[in-house]
Structure formats: C-alpha cells, structure tokens
Amino acid sequence: MWESESESLGGRDYGNGVLSSTKLSVKTDGFELRGQSWYVATDIPSDFLVQIGDVNFHLHKYPLLSRSGKMNRLIYESRDSELNKIVLDDLPGGPEAFELAAKFCYGIAVDLTASNISGLRCAAEHLEMTEDLEEGNLIFKTEAFLSYVVLSSWRDSIIVLKSCEKLSPWAENLQIVRRCSESIAWKACANPKGIRWAYTGRPPKISSPKWNDMKDSSPSRSQPVPPDWWFEDVSILRIDHFVRVITAIKVKGMRFELIGAAIMHYAAKWLTGLIRESSGSADEISSCSASNSNGSCSSWKGGLHMIVAGMKDDPPTVQAKDQRMIIESLISIIPPQKDSVSCSFLLRLLRMANMLKVAPALVTELEKRVGMQFEQATLADLLIPAYNKGETLYDVDLVQRLLEHFLVQEQTESSSPSRQSFSDKHMYDASQRGNGTSAKMRVARLVDGYLTEVARDRNLSLTKFQVLAEALPESARTCDDGLYRAIDSYLKAHPTLSEHERKRLCRVMDCQKLSIDACMHAAQNERLPLRIVVQVLFSEQIKISNAMANSTLKEAGESQYQPMISNRKSLLEATPQSFQEGWATAKKDINTLKFELESVKAKYLELQNDMETLQRQFDKLTKQKQTSAWTSGWKKLGKLTKMTATDHQDIRLQVPNAAEQTRKTPRRWRNSIS
C-alpha cells in the first residue's frame, strides 16, 4: 500500500501525519483489543458503551461528550442521564474510523495517512466534532491534512479517491471526491517533461486491478515520461469516480486520442471479455452462460469478468448490473471526435451492450459512433450473435443499421464544407471524394465477406440478404466476386429456393463486374438460373473482345481508347491470383470461343450473299411478269421505225459519194422504197 507523503506546507507542520489532542482528560496508555471489543488501558472503569456493527467500544462519557456534538445530542434527546450505550451502525468509515476518532478524544496520537483520512473526515463530520466544542477539533485537522497534504500529492489523491468508494454519500457531500478528481485531472494534464512525482505506469501485460500490489516507477532523466503514464493509476478507480476524473480531464483540454486510449485501457482491465477473442458461436455462448450460472462474485472486488446474458426472463445478477453500469458510463464519456477510440473497441462494446441489455438510447448512440468509422471494422468484430432470441444466428439487423449510419455519415461529410474559399473547397471536395470512395469500397468488401458468413445460416431470409446486399450504391463495388461468393453460399445453404427466388437473389449481382475466374465458375454452376448463366457467358465474351481490342489499340497507340484499357487493367487487378495459375485452361477456352465466333461470322456472310442473290432473281422475275407480248411487239416496231428513219437520213447525206463509188444505186432506192 502506498504510504502518505509527509509534507510541510504554508508554514504548518502536521507532525509527519501524527495527530493528537492537546487536552488530556483521562490518562491512558492506549486501547486494547479483546476479541471483538476495545478497552481503554486505564485504571478508571468505563461507563459508556458504543456499538458499531459487531465491534464494541468500552469508553468514558466525558472525553466523547467534550468533543462530539452528536454524542451530546443523543444523550440529551434520550432524557436519560444514566444512558450508557449507543449504537452507531450508520457511522461512515465503520469501526476503524471510530477507533481513530476515539483515540483523538482521549489524546492518543493518531497517524493520518491517505488510506484512513477520508474515513476519519467523514466520521468526524458524522460525530459533529466541530470548532464550537473545542478549538482544533477533528474536522479542522482532517480538513487541513486533506487540503495541504493529500491534494498536493498524485499518489495520495488516487488513494483517497479509491477509499471514498465505501463512503458514499458522505464523501460526495464533503466534496472529497470532487477535490481529488480535480487534483488528479490537473496533474494528468501536466507536461510529461515536468513530472517529478512517482507513478505506476502501464504494466507489460494486462492484469486484474489490484491496486495495492502495484509496483512503483519513478521518472528518470534517461527515460522520458510517456503521455499515457497516468492510465494505470486512474484505472484502479471505480467507474463513477473514473467518470468524474475523465470529465475533469476533458474540461482541462486534454487531447481526445489520449482520453479515448485511457477509456480503452480501463475497459480492458474491468471488462475482461472485451479483450478476449470470441467467435460468437452458439456453443461458446451456451458454455459461458452455464459456467457463470454456477459461480457467484461480490461487487467491486478485484477484476470484473464478462457475464454472458442468460435467458431473457432470468433476473440479472449483481455482477451483470455492475458491468452494465460500466458499459453505460463508458459510452457516455467517449469523446465525440472520430477515431478517438478504435472501431474494434466500439464493436466489442456494442456486443456486450446488446448482451447485457443496456439502455436502448445508449445502444443507438454507440451504433452511430460505429457508423462514423465503419470502414475500419473487421469481419470478426461484425459477427455479433443475436442475443434477443432471434431466428438468425447473427444479428443481421444490427449490421444493416450500422451500414445505414455509415452512409448517412458519408453523405453528411460530403455536403458539410460551406465556409471555405473556392480553391480550398475544390481541393477538399476532391480529397473527400477520394476518401469517401475508398471507404465505401472497403465497406463493400466487408459487407460481402459478412454476407458470405451469414449466408450459411438457413434461417436467414432472402429479403434480409437482398436488402443488406443492395444497401450500398453500385459505385462502391468495382468487382462483384465477393457478392457472387455470398450468393453461391446462400444457394448452397438454401437448396429449396424456387426459380423465381433464385432469379431475385442473383439480381443483386452485376455479371459485367465479375472477374474471369468468377465467370468460369458461374458458367459451370448448376445452382444458378439458366438466364444468369447466359448473361455471364455473354459478359465474358464481351470482356474477351474488349481485351483483344484493347491490346490491339494499345500497340497501335490509339489515345481515344485509353479509358477502356484502364478499365481492363483495373478489372485484371481485381481478379484473384488463381487467374494466372489457370491461364492455360482459360486460354484454351478463349481460343475455342474465338473459333466459334469466326465460324458464326462466316456463316453470317454466306447467308448474306445468298440473300442478295435471291433478291436479284426476285427482282428479275417481277419485271418479266409486268411486260406482255403485245407491248413488246409495239416496242420492237417502234425501234424498227426509228432505225429506218435514221438510215434514210444517213443515205441522203452519203448520195454523192455513193454514185462515184458504185453503179448499183437505183437498186438501193428500190429496196428502201419497198
């Protein structure tokens, strides 16, 4: 146990914590304990008995009446001058504090320490040992020791505040708790470089909070004082006093990261289930509840252990009440800033809050805090069992609410900056869009992994699965492989789904966002509807065509197709490593598809040529049917007449030359006339 630090302040010497009265009414050598009774070592027989619990004090009236106003009033109100027994079961501090007060009344030296000063101060107030009865009475001297010795010491302030746990409400009414909390807060906020007092420091590994077994560590010049030097000392306090200290530290302006770290350190010490990795399975829950139902533990003694809530109608145990009060208090003092505590800590606290039936308002507040930093969560922390006797093994509705809080927070942050300059706002918007997109992508991967785990639960309804899968916007997922795995797991666990329900389930997935490995698996998956398989094959063929076109255009240096190339690159990066391992098989399938595609194109061209030939023949037949023999005869006659007229004109022009060349001209005329 820490010893009080003796100090001489303000010109007042308190005799190294030794307190004595200047007036000796009864000469005594001290007190003697015989069994459960205390006797004064004096020759004068005792005439007054004070009973406190099971302990009896055989004393004398005069020393007590001369310094205690309560003793005077009790004897006066009883109107019995011969009264020789008083029962003081409600005395704060118990028999230990009354023993010191009685010794002070007899003038025996009393050693004041940080361990007994709070109980003695409350007992003096209860016994009304004021200055009206005697100058320098017990109230004055204990108050002076508190103000000048205890509050100026880090260790003594911690010890006194720890000893006030059994003195409620006296310690609160006498402002002992408030003054010690303020003193601790001032010293915790001091610059670590200026710390010269001894402190406990954080142990190498977490243990139960036995504050009287802690080892001292003093600051040295070679080793700097860490910022969290005060965590271990403050964590020994009861939760209500810890809240008072943290509240006072907040007022002093300490960084919220340190306050959050102190809260996590306190929770790890008093809520041991918070630092234990738990799978959340039904077997573990049942085993834990069975083991806790056999044992019992009193309140506030040693470390608190995690209580797994039993049946809903079972009365809560005392230890469960204590843990519920710790969780509710910690939720109320967590700093409002984001990242003041880790998301993993918040989720484990939320798990215990649901388990112990914490107030719904505080649970909602805790869910909002988790939503603020939901992208930092892990799959193991999200697998929270359904403690309210739900149909499902895991609390899917809780994850749905957390996701909604996250989306609301993202939307609020994207529209929050309004009082910034144009350039600053533009840069802020760009950074926020990048951070928001990456956060949504991380949350999408987390939700897909969560859906894969909970899909194995046969009691999970299709509506809950679909609502959770569609909660995120389409831009959050660049690759739907995780969503496809979740859908496949759900189809495995629910083989009795109808064709309509299978189509409805697969509608949440975009086939064009599947990697080549996922497409190959889906093309051979008999659990998928036939329509989805066709869509997968079609999207795979489009990807292959785009990949071939992109590779050709990349070699040719076509700049207008750069976005398509970047999309292909991101798509390949999103595929798993098995893509490279199974490339030989995939390449063979690609070549087969290319050959089939070329054959289809050749058949199409052949059919097109046949179609054109048939069309020409049809046009010829149509023209022949429209013309008759009579019209064709008239056409021939018109052509002949036109030809004779033309010949007649040509002959007239050639008459002179014809007479010179030949002598048979009249025969030609006769032929032309006939």
XYZ file of C-alpha atoms in Angstrom:
674
model
C 0.000 0.000 0.000
C 1.191 3.482 -0.761
C 2.200 5.495 2.274
C 1.122 9.110 2.523
C 3.707 11.690 1.624
C 4.508 13.867 4.609
C 4.887 17.483 3.644
C 5.219 20.805 5.400
C 3.276 23.441 3.529
C 2.369 27.036 4.197
C 4.249 27.180 7.495
C 2.037 24.480 9.072
C 3.757 21.392 10.446
C 1.482 18.391 10.776
C 3.999 16.274 12.620
C 4.529 13.719 9.837
C 0.817 12.905 9.833
C 0.637 12.301 13.611
C -2.475 13.859 15.119
C -3.060 14.351 18.843
C -5.245 16.382 21.158
C -3.726 18.966 23.480
C -6.129 18.290 26.355
C -5.888 15.014 28.234
C -8.931 14.346 30.336
C -8.257 10.682 31.059
C -4.745 9.339 31.371
C -4.349 6.207 29.286
C -1.663 4.142 27.698
C -3.786 3.288 24.685
C -6.510 0.938 23.539
C -6.601 -2.825 23.972
C -8.476 -5.247 21.745
C -10.056 -8.253 23.410
C -11.895 -10.392 20.916
C -14.411 -8.040 19.262
C -14.242 -5.359 21.968
C -11.950 -2.381 22.552
C -10.986 -1.271 26.069
C -9.162 1.798 27.291
C -5.948 0.943 29.130
C -6.683 2.992 32.281
C -7.483 2.474 35.939
C -10.849 4.232 35.635
C -13.617 1.790 34.758
C -15.573 2.524 31.556
C -19.091 3.909 31.873
C -20.134 4.181 28.225
C -20.541 1.543 25.512
C -20.537 2.363 21.787
C -21.573 -0.451 19.491
C -20.711 -0.328 15.762
C -21.678 -3.499 13.970
C -20.096 -6.436 15.774
C -17.444 -4.319 17.476
C -17.925 -2.822 20.978
C -16.025 0.139 22.414
C -15.920 0.390 26.210
C -15.212 4.091 26.776
C -15.900 7.027 29.096
C -18.589 9.639 28.593
C -16.643 12.784 29.349
C -13.912 12.543 26.617
C -16.554 11.813 23.981
C -19.077 14.454 25.100
C -16.418 17.143 25.235
C -15.575 16.755 21.531
C -18.624 15.201 19.826
C -21.785 17.191 19.325
C -23.694 14.108 18.192
C -22.971 12.310 21.479
C -24.253 15.298 23.412
C -27.432 15.453 21.359
C -28.151 11.723 21.645
C -27.848 11.770 25.412
C -29.863 14.980 25.663
C -32.641 13.701 23.384
C -32.868 10.436 25.324
C -33.525 12.415 28.566
C -31.738 9.694 30.440
C -28.668 10.816 32.266
C -27.844 7.231 33.047
C -27.678 6.230 29.381
C -24.589 4.090 28.933
C -24.999 2.526 25.474
C -25.250 3.965 21.955
C -25.458 2.085 18.652
C -23.809 3.794 15.651
C -24.247 1.319 12.809
C -24.520 4.121 10.236
C -21.154 5.689 11.077
C -19.144 6.273 7.850
C -15.797 4.544 7.963
C -17.029 1.857 10.342
C -15.182 0.668 13.455
C -11.790 1.631 12.008
C -12.699 5.297 11.680
C -14.383 5.413 15.110
C -11.309 3.869 16.710
C -9.180 6.751 15.406
C -11.785 9.317 16.458
C -11.977 7.810 19.955
C -8.196 7.850 20.277
C -8.202 11.523 19.291
C -10.781 12.209 22.018
C -8.506 10.554 24.571
C -5.462 12.490 23.360
C -3.724 9.465 21.867
C -1.545 10.174 18.823
C -3.242 9.218 15.566
C -1.258 8.522 12.408
C -3.020 10.182 9.472
C -2.437 8.522 6.094
C -4.031 8.699 2.692
C -5.755 5.408 3.427
C -7.597 6.497 6.589
C -8.056 10.238 6.116
C -11.276 10.077 4.086
C -12.991 7.717 6.528
C -11.827 9.751 9.512
C -13.001 13.004 7.887
C -16.470 11.569 7.259
C -16.651 10.084 10.778
C -15.706 13.442 12.291
C -18.466 15.106 10.287
C -20.955 12.459 11.405
C -19.916 12.848 15.077
C -20.078 16.671 14.702
C -16.582 17.243 16.059
C -16.577 20.965 15.226
C -14.697 24.018 16.465
C -17.664 25.009 18.616
C -16.773 22.325 21.139
C -13.004 22.617 21.021
C -10.515 24.603 19.008
C -8.533 22.397 16.663
C -11.127 19.664 16.712
C -11.018 16.657 14.417
C -12.914 18.215 11.495
C -10.478 21.095 11.237
C -7.375 18.933 11.424
C -8.538 16.287 8.956
C -9.634 19.007 6.547
C -6.237 20.673 6.801
C -4.482 17.359 6.115
C -6.634 16.793 3.058
C -6.069 20.253 1.640
C -2.355 20.678 2.275
C -1.008 17.132 2.098
C -3.290 14.840 0.109
C -4.350 17.122 -2.741
C -0.785 18.164 -3.449
C 0.296 14.544 -3.995
C -0.535 12.393 -7.030
C -0.420 9.123 -5.122
C -2.362 10.318 -2.117
C -5.110 11.768 -4.307
C -5.539 8.410 -6.043
C -5.594 6.509 -2.741
C -8.065 8.866 -1.098
C -10.382 8.736 -4.092
C -10.162 4.944 -4.059
C -11.029 4.864 -0.341
C -14.101 7.034 -0.959
C -15.861 4.137 -2.690
C -17.289 2.937 0.652
C -18.097 6.390 1.984
C -20.986 7.470 -0.237
C -22.738 9.837 0.094
C -20.571 11.422 2.788
C -17.502 11.763 0.579
C -19.606 13.390 -2.131
C -21.286 15.826 0.227
C -17.968 16.833 1.789
C -16.515 17.473 -1.718
C -13.737 14.958 -1.183
C -14.453 13.193 -4.487
C -14.654 16.448 -6.425
C -11.427 17.859 -4.988
C -9.485 14.641 -5.541
C -10.797 14.360 -9.108
C -9.742 17.932 -9.851
C -6.298 17.335 -8.371
C -5.819 14.170 -10.434
C -7.025 15.932 -13.587
C -4.596 18.843 -13.160
C -1.654 16.509 -12.687
C -2.679 14.219 -15.577
C -2.793 17.213 -17.922
C 0.637 18.422 -16.866
C 3.523 18.379 -19.317
C 5.207 14.938 -19.069
C 8.598 16.634 -19.191
C 7.862 18.399 -15.911
C 6.681 15.355 -13.951
C 8.821 14.666 -10.903
C 6.500 12.501 -8.844
C 6.334 8.712 -8.852
C 3.659 6.891 -10.813
C 2.794 3.270 -11.503
C 2.992 3.175 -15.287
C 1.460 0.645 -17.619
C 2.369 -2.999 -16.924
C 3.768 -5.187 -19.689
C 0.563 -7.227 -19.786
C -2.964 -6.657 -18.536
C -3.798 -7.987 -15.086
C -6.649 -7.631 -12.635
C -6.877 -4.212 -10.947
C -5.269 -4.980 -7.585
C -4.128 -1.503 -6.812
C -2.336 -2.381 -3.577
C 0.057 -4.742 -5.387
C 1.293 -2.257 -7.977
C 4.976 -1.552 -8.343
C 6.232 1.998 -8.284
C 8.084 3.606 -11.120
C 9.677 6.986 -10.873
C 10.586 9.245 -13.802
C 14.230 9.261 -14.651
C 16.289 11.635 -16.699
C 17.400 8.947 -19.134
C 13.896 7.632 -19.863
C 11.222 10.182 -20.867
C 7.763 10.039 -19.335
C 5.222 8.637 -21.815
C 1.959 10.519 -22.419
C -0.053 7.599 -21.021
C 1.779 7.481 -17.704
C -1.428 8.100 -15.732
C -3.559 5.350 -17.318
C -2.726 2.580 -14.867
C -3.172 4.686 -11.733
C -6.542 6.039 -12.839
C -7.800 2.622 -13.958
C -7.925 1.318 -10.365
C -10.824 3.655 -9.593
C -14.446 2.627 -9.532
C -16.419 3.549 -12.629
C -18.283 6.527 -11.131
C -15.043 8.061 -9.841
C -13.292 7.272 -13.124
C -16.045 9.163 -14.936
C -15.514 12.145 -12.623
C -11.787 12.153 -13.372
C -12.235 11.823 -17.134
C -14.848 14.598 -17.123
C -12.461 16.880 -15.263
C -9.650 15.982 -17.692
C -11.899 16.872 -20.658
C -12.534 20.296 -19.160
C -8.791 20.846 -18.869
C -8.439 20.346 -22.643
C -6.541 17.092 -22.994
C -6.295 15.551 -26.473
C -9.215 13.297 -27.303
C -6.886 10.500 -28.503
C -5.382 10.183 -25.028
C -8.799 10.266 -23.381
C -10.014 7.521 -25.711
C -6.907 5.444 -25.015
C -7.493 5.798 -21.265
C -11.099 4.638 -21.685
C -9.978 1.597 -23.682
C -7.347 0.782 -21.058
C -9.953 0.974 -18.304
C -12.399 -1.191 -20.248
C -9.726 -3.782 -20.977
C -8.998 -4.063 -17.260
C -12.534 -4.198 -15.874
C -14.324 -5.877 -18.797
C -12.099 -8.853 -19.482
C -14.473 -10.174 -22.143
C -13.625 -7.111 -24.209
C -10.055 -8.210 -24.841
C -10.809 -11.884 -25.383
C -11.251 -13.060 -28.932
C -14.656 -14.713 -29.130
C -16.093 -16.438 -32.156
C -19.646 -15.729 -31.163
C -20.851 -19.264 -31.799
C -23.880 -20.643 -30.060
C -21.845 -23.360 -28.343
C -19.496 -20.839 -26.777
C -22.391 -18.661 -25.650
C -24.150 -21.568 -24.003
C -20.984 -22.795 -22.302
C -20.171 -19.345 -20.961
C -23.673 -18.855 -19.615
C -23.580 -22.263 -17.950
C -20.259 -21.579 -16.267
C -21.383 -18.201 -14.983
C -24.594 -19.558 -13.548
C -22.695 -21.804 -11.144
C -20.374 -19.205 -9.642
C -21.055 -16.003 -7.716
C -18.923 -12.952 -7.146
C -19.432 -9.889 -4.985
C -19.478 -6.394 -6.412
C -16.354 -4.290 -6.945
C -13.903 -6.846 -5.574
C -10.958 -7.491 -7.847
C -11.494 -7.540 -11.570
C -14.858 -7.829 -13.241
C -15.412 -10.714 -15.614
C -17.656 -10.884 -18.622
C -21.170 -12.074 -17.911
C -22.980 -13.658 -20.795
C -26.675 -12.894 -20.576
C -28.780 -15.951 -19.941
C -32.466 -16.328 -20.619
C -34.463 -13.200 -21.230
C -36.689 -13.740 -18.209
C -33.830 -14.524 -15.815
C -33.143 -11.857 -13.139
C -29.805 -10.144 -13.787
C -27.021 -10.945 -11.364
C -25.193 -8.350 -9.293
C -22.106 -8.683 -11.434
C -24.144 -8.184 -14.619
C -25.562 -4.984 -13.144
C -22.055 -3.729 -12.418
C -20.921 -4.483 -15.945
C -23.984 -2.813 -17.398
C -23.223 0.296 -15.370
C -19.600 0.268 -16.563
C -20.641 -0.002 -20.215
C -23.266 2.722 -19.929
C -20.806 5.029 -18.205
C -18.058 4.414 -20.764
C -20.436 5.094 -23.653
C -21.418 8.410 -22.116
C -17.824 9.682 -21.744
C -16.336 8.585 -25.089
C -15.128 11.746 -26.873
C -17.379 12.722 -29.790
C -14.471 13.084 -32.230
C -13.942 10.413 -34.864
C -11.082 7.966 -34.221
C -10.935 8.821 -30.522
C -11.320 5.070 -29.926
C -10.879 2.201 -32.354
C -13.792 0.742 -34.275
C -12.926 -2.708 -32.960
C -13.327 -1.441 -29.394
C -16.690 0.127 -30.220
C -17.978 -3.075 -31.822
C -16.919 -5.220 -28.862
C -18.507 -2.733 -26.526
C -21.638 -2.923 -28.658
C -21.574 -6.704 -28.446
C -21.526 -6.582 -24.640
C -24.133 -3.808 -24.580
C -26.565 -6.000 -26.519
C -25.682 -8.955 -24.347
C -26.338 -7.129 -21.060
C -29.459 -5.248 -22.236
C -28.016 -1.742 -21.957
C -30.387 1.210 -22.318
C -31.623 1.494 -25.943
C -30.703 5.182 -26.217
C -27.075 4.446 -25.363
C -27.001 1.483 -27.742
C -28.262 3.732 -30.551
C -25.588 6.298 -29.743
C -22.953 3.581 -29.820
C -24.227 2.353 -33.190
C -23.876 5.861 -34.603
C -20.296 6.006 -33.327
C -19.533 2.731 -35.084
C -21.092 4.082 -38.282
C -18.706 7.044 -38.199
C -15.710 4.737 -38.682
C -17.351 1.632 -40.112
C -14.659 1.268 -42.785
C -12.175 0.344 -40.006
C -14.201 -2.659 -38.836
C -13.132 -6.263 -39.278
C -15.247 -9.279 -40.137
C -14.576 -10.968 -36.784
C -15.921 -7.954 -34.888
C -19.043 -7.773 -37.065
C -20.104 -11.351 -36.312
C -22.235 -10.349 -33.323
C -24.656 -13.051 -32.168
C -28.360 -12.306 -31.928
C -28.918 -12.223 -28.165
C -32.629 -11.379 -28.393
C -33.726 -14.904 -29.304
C -33.978 -14.039 -32.968
C -34.361 -16.556 -35.741
C -30.903 -15.928 -37.168
C -27.625 -16.871 -35.547
C -26.070 -13.434 -36.135
C -27.602 -10.017 -35.674
C -28.051 -9.042 -39.327
C -30.387 -6.156 -38.480
C -27.637 -4.590 -36.384
C -25.180 -4.647 -39.293
C -27.881 -3.152 -41.508
C -28.303 -0.247 -39.067
C -24.541 0.252 -38.852
C -24.338 0.412 -42.636
C -27.153 2.967 -42.769
C -25.369 5.139 -40.195
C -22.199 4.914 -42.277
C -23.964 6.017 -45.473
C -25.654 8.910 -43.672
C -22.301 9.976 -42.244
C -20.656 9.813 -45.678
C -23.422 11.902 -47.184
C -23.164 14.451 -44.385
C -19.397 14.777 -44.732
C -19.626 15.232 -48.491
C -22.009 18.184 -48.094
C -20.546 19.729 -44.918
C -17.862 22.252 -46.103
C -19.526 25.610 -46.769
C -17.317 28.351 -45.321
C -14.204 27.745 -47.358
C -12.692 29.562 -50.297
C -13.266 28.243 -53.795
C -9.805 26.706 -54.196
C -9.741 25.202 -50.718
C -13.235 23.879 -51.158
C -12.332 22.369 -54.538
C -9.301 20.604 -53.064
C -11.343 19.482 -50.068
C -14.091 18.098 -52.284
C -11.564 16.182 -54.378
C -9.917 14.661 -51.320
C -13.271 13.877 -49.750
C -14.472 12.133 -52.895
C -11.318 10.028 -52.955
C -11.548 9.159 -49.278
C -15.280 8.509 -49.497
C -14.871 6.221 -52.495
C -12.087 4.221 -50.859
C -14.085 3.987 -47.629
C -17.132 2.723 -49.496
C -15.008 0.173 -51.333
C -13.607 -1.123 -48.032
C -17.098 -1.287 -46.567
C -18.316 -3.121 -49.680
C -15.638 -5.788 -49.268
C -16.513 -6.026 -45.575
C -20.230 -6.423 -46.272
C -19.573 -9.046 -48.963
C -17.462 -11.035 -46.510
C -20.154 -10.691 -43.847
C -22.831 -11.865 -46.289
C -20.705 -14.896 -47.164
C -20.548 -15.861 -43.479
C -24.192 -15.261 -42.565
C -25.456 -16.844 -45.797
C -24.713 -20.262 -44.296
C -27.467 -19.684 -41.739
C -30.551 -21.487 -43.018
C -32.818 -19.190 -41.005
C -31.617 -16.097 -42.857
C -34.434 -14.835 -45.059
C -33.929 -13.870 -48.682
C -35.272 -10.372 -48.016
C -32.683 -9.612 -45.324
C -29.893 -10.880 -47.547
C -31.093 -8.840 -50.509
C -31.655 -5.628 -48.514
C -28.178 -5.784 -46.991
C -26.554 -6.560 -50.350
C -28.336 -3.686 -52.094
C -27.762 -1.140 -49.312
C -24.524 0.127 -50.844
C -24.531 2.119 -54.098
C -23.334 0.443 -57.306
C -20.190 2.585 -57.394
C -18.969 1.030 -54.138
C -18.182 -2.284 -55.845
C -15.676 -2.417 -58.669
C -15.757 -6.213 -58.665
C -18.691 -8.421 -57.630
C -16.675 -11.563 -56.927
C -17.304 -11.259 -53.175
C -21.007 -10.785 -53.762
C -21.033 -13.817 -56.068
C -19.395 -15.946 -53.359
C -22.065 -14.790 -50.900
C -24.850 -15.658 -53.352
C -23.317 -19.069 -54.019
C -23.068 -19.738 -50.263
C -26.699 -18.749 -49.825
C -27.777 -21.070 -52.651
C -25.820 -23.934 -51.079
C -27.459 -23.401 -47.670
C -30.950 -22.938 -49.180
C -31.387 -25.658 -51.834
C -35.207 -25.433 -51.734
C -35.416 -21.973 -53.308
C -37.737 -21.640 -56.276
C -36.611 -20.469 -59.707
C -38.189 -17.068 -59.118
C -36.366 -16.669 -55.783
C -33.061 -17.658 -57.387
C -33.507 -15.026 -60.075
C -34.431 -12.477 -57.425
C -31.324 -13.356 -55.447
C -28.993 -13.146 -58.443
C -30.480 -9.806 -59.456
C -28.330 -8.070 -56.826
C -25.198 -9.076 -58.744
C -23.823 -7.370 -61.860
C -22.473 -10.031 -64.203
C -20.312 -7.489 -66.007
C -18.339 -6.868 -62.789
C -17.287 -10.493 -62.371
C -13.699 -11.492 -62.947
C -12.763 -14.172 -65.482
C -12.335 -16.787 -62.737
C -15.752 -15.949 -61.315
C -17.283 -16.120 -64.814
C -15.742 -19.540 -65.431
C -17.078 -20.772 -62.078
C -20.524 -19.282 -62.679
C -20.751 -20.817 -66.176
C -20.424 -24.271 -64.604
C -22.537 -23.535 -61.510
C -25.692 -25.634 -61.642
C -27.274 -23.712 -58.770
C -27.566 -20.509 -60.802
C -30.596 -19.875 -63.014
C -30.087 -20.511 -66.734
C -30.697 -16.867 -67.572
C -27.901 -15.757 -65.250
C -25.526 -18.294 -66.810
C -26.304 -16.885 -70.261
C -25.665 -13.359 -69.016
C -22.355 -14.465 -67.515
C -21.266 -16.083 -70.794
C -22.295 -13.012 -72.759
C -20.413 -10.675 -70.428
C -17.371 -12.952 -70.576
C -17.428 -12.848 -74.372
C -17.641 -9.056 -74.271
C -14.687 -8.915 -71.895
C -12.643 -11.138 -74.163
C -13.466 -8.970 -77.166
C -12.625 -5.817 -75.229
C -9.380 -7.334 -74.044
C -8.369 -8.231 -77.587
C -9.402 -4.808 -78.894
C -7.623 -3.030 -76.063
C -4.405 -4.940 -76.616
C -4.505 -4.123 -80.341
C -5.265 -0.468 -79.773
C -2.602 -0.231 -77.123
C 0.001 -1.451 -79.526
C -1.257 0.983 -82.190
C -1.214 3.855 -79.707
C -4.866 4.833 -80.047
C -5.415 7.507 -77.397
C -9.208 7.548 -77.611
C -9.401 4.018 -76.223
C -7.287 4.667 -73.166
C -10.287 4.634 -70.748
C -11.199 1.137 -71.946
C -7.628 -0.010 -71.378
C -7.619 1.418 -67.854
C -10.892 -0.350 -67.105
C -9.418 -3.621 -68.308
C -6.355 -3.039 -66.157
C -8.427 -2.421 -63.055
C -10.506 -5.477 -63.872
C -7.421 -7.666 -64.101
C -6.084 -6.251 -60.848
C -9.339 -7.178 -59.134
C -9.063 -10.836 -60.191
C -7.512 -13.330 -57.742
C -4.136 -14.972 -58.165
C -5.703 -18.173 -59.431
C -6.283 -16.313 -62.704
C -2.588 -16.603 -63.503
C -2.386 -20.205 -62.359
C -5.297 -21.330 -64.510
C -4.402 -19.196 -67.517
C -3.607 -22.202 -69.726
C -7.117 -23.616 -69.388
C -8.659 -20.182 -69.777
C -6.601 -19.519 -72.921
C -7.830 -22.744 -74.449
C -11.426 -21.775 -73.746
C -10.787 -18.343 -75.221
C -9.428 -19.854 -78.435
C -12.453 -22.136 -78.666
C -14.785 -19.190 -78.269
C -12.834 -17.238 -80.892
C -13.118 -20.128 -83.362
C -16.847 -20.394 -82.749
C -17.203 -16.658 -83.200
C -15.338 -16.748 -86.538
C -17.450 -19.648 -87.783
C -20.610 -17.757 -86.881
C -19.319 -14.719 -88.778
C -18.522 -16.853 -91.862
C -21.983 -18.403 -91.824
C -23.490 -14.971 -91.486
C -21.592 -13.666 -94.558
C -22.587 -16.727 -96.581
C -26.217 -16.257 -95.684
C -25.975 -12.592 -96.577
C -24.568 -13.415 -100.064
C -27.310 -15.969 -100.657
C -29.843 -13.390 -99.635
C -28.541 -10.871 -102.131
C -28.590 -13.444 -104.966
C -32.149 -14.386 -104.205
C -33.116 -10.739 -104.092
C -31.707 -10.101 -107.590
C -33.501 -13.096 -109.042
C -36.724 -11.998 -107.462
C -36.386 -8.519 -108.976
C -35.887 -10.037 -112.477
C -38.936 -12.229 -112.192
C -41.032 -9.328 -111.078
C -40.084 -7.244 -114.139
C -40.832 -10.079 -116.565
C -44.320 -10.550 -115.223
C -45.177 -6.886 -115.692
C -44.426 -6.893 -119.574
C -46.838 -8.639 -122.189
C -46.352 -9.857 -125.854
C -48.429 -7.018 -127.402
C -46.464 -4.300 -125.708
C -43.212 -5.993 -126.596
C -44.284 -6.124 -130.275
C -45.082 -2.436 -130.356
C -41.740 -1.720 -128.716
C -39.955 -3.734 -131.437
C -41.889 -1.901 -134.196
C -41.016 1.470 -132.684
C -37.395 0.510 -132.591
C -37.509 -0.609 -136.247
C -39.149 2.636 -137.422
C -36.624 4.633 -135.546
C -33.814 2.674 -137.133
C -35.185 3.144 -140.811
C -35.584 6.879 -140.359
C -32.078 7.151 -139.175
C -30.780 5.096 -142.097
C -32.749 7.177 -144.599
C -31.168 10.379 -143.330
C -27.722 8.892 -143.450
C -28.230 7.712 -147.059
C -29.246 11.151 -148.205
C -26.072 12.605 -146.829
C -23.966 9.975 -148.488
C -25.565 10.170 -152.059
C -22.737 11.987 -153.963
C -20.084 9.677 -152.647
C -22.180 6.635 -153.315
C -22.656 7.491 -157.058
C -18.991 7.725 -157.626
C -18.123 4.545 -155.771
C -20.718 2.131 -157.222
C -23.092 1.810 -160.129
C -25.892 -0.012 -158.346
C -27.512 2.985 -156.684
C -31.060 2.579 -158.131
C -31.270 -0.896 -156.569
C -30.707 0.618 -153.180
C -33.517 3.138 -153.762
C -35.868 0.394 -154.738
C -35.055 -1.575 -151.708
C -35.595 1.387 -149.462
C -38.984 2.222 -151.035
C -40.203 -1.268 -150.765
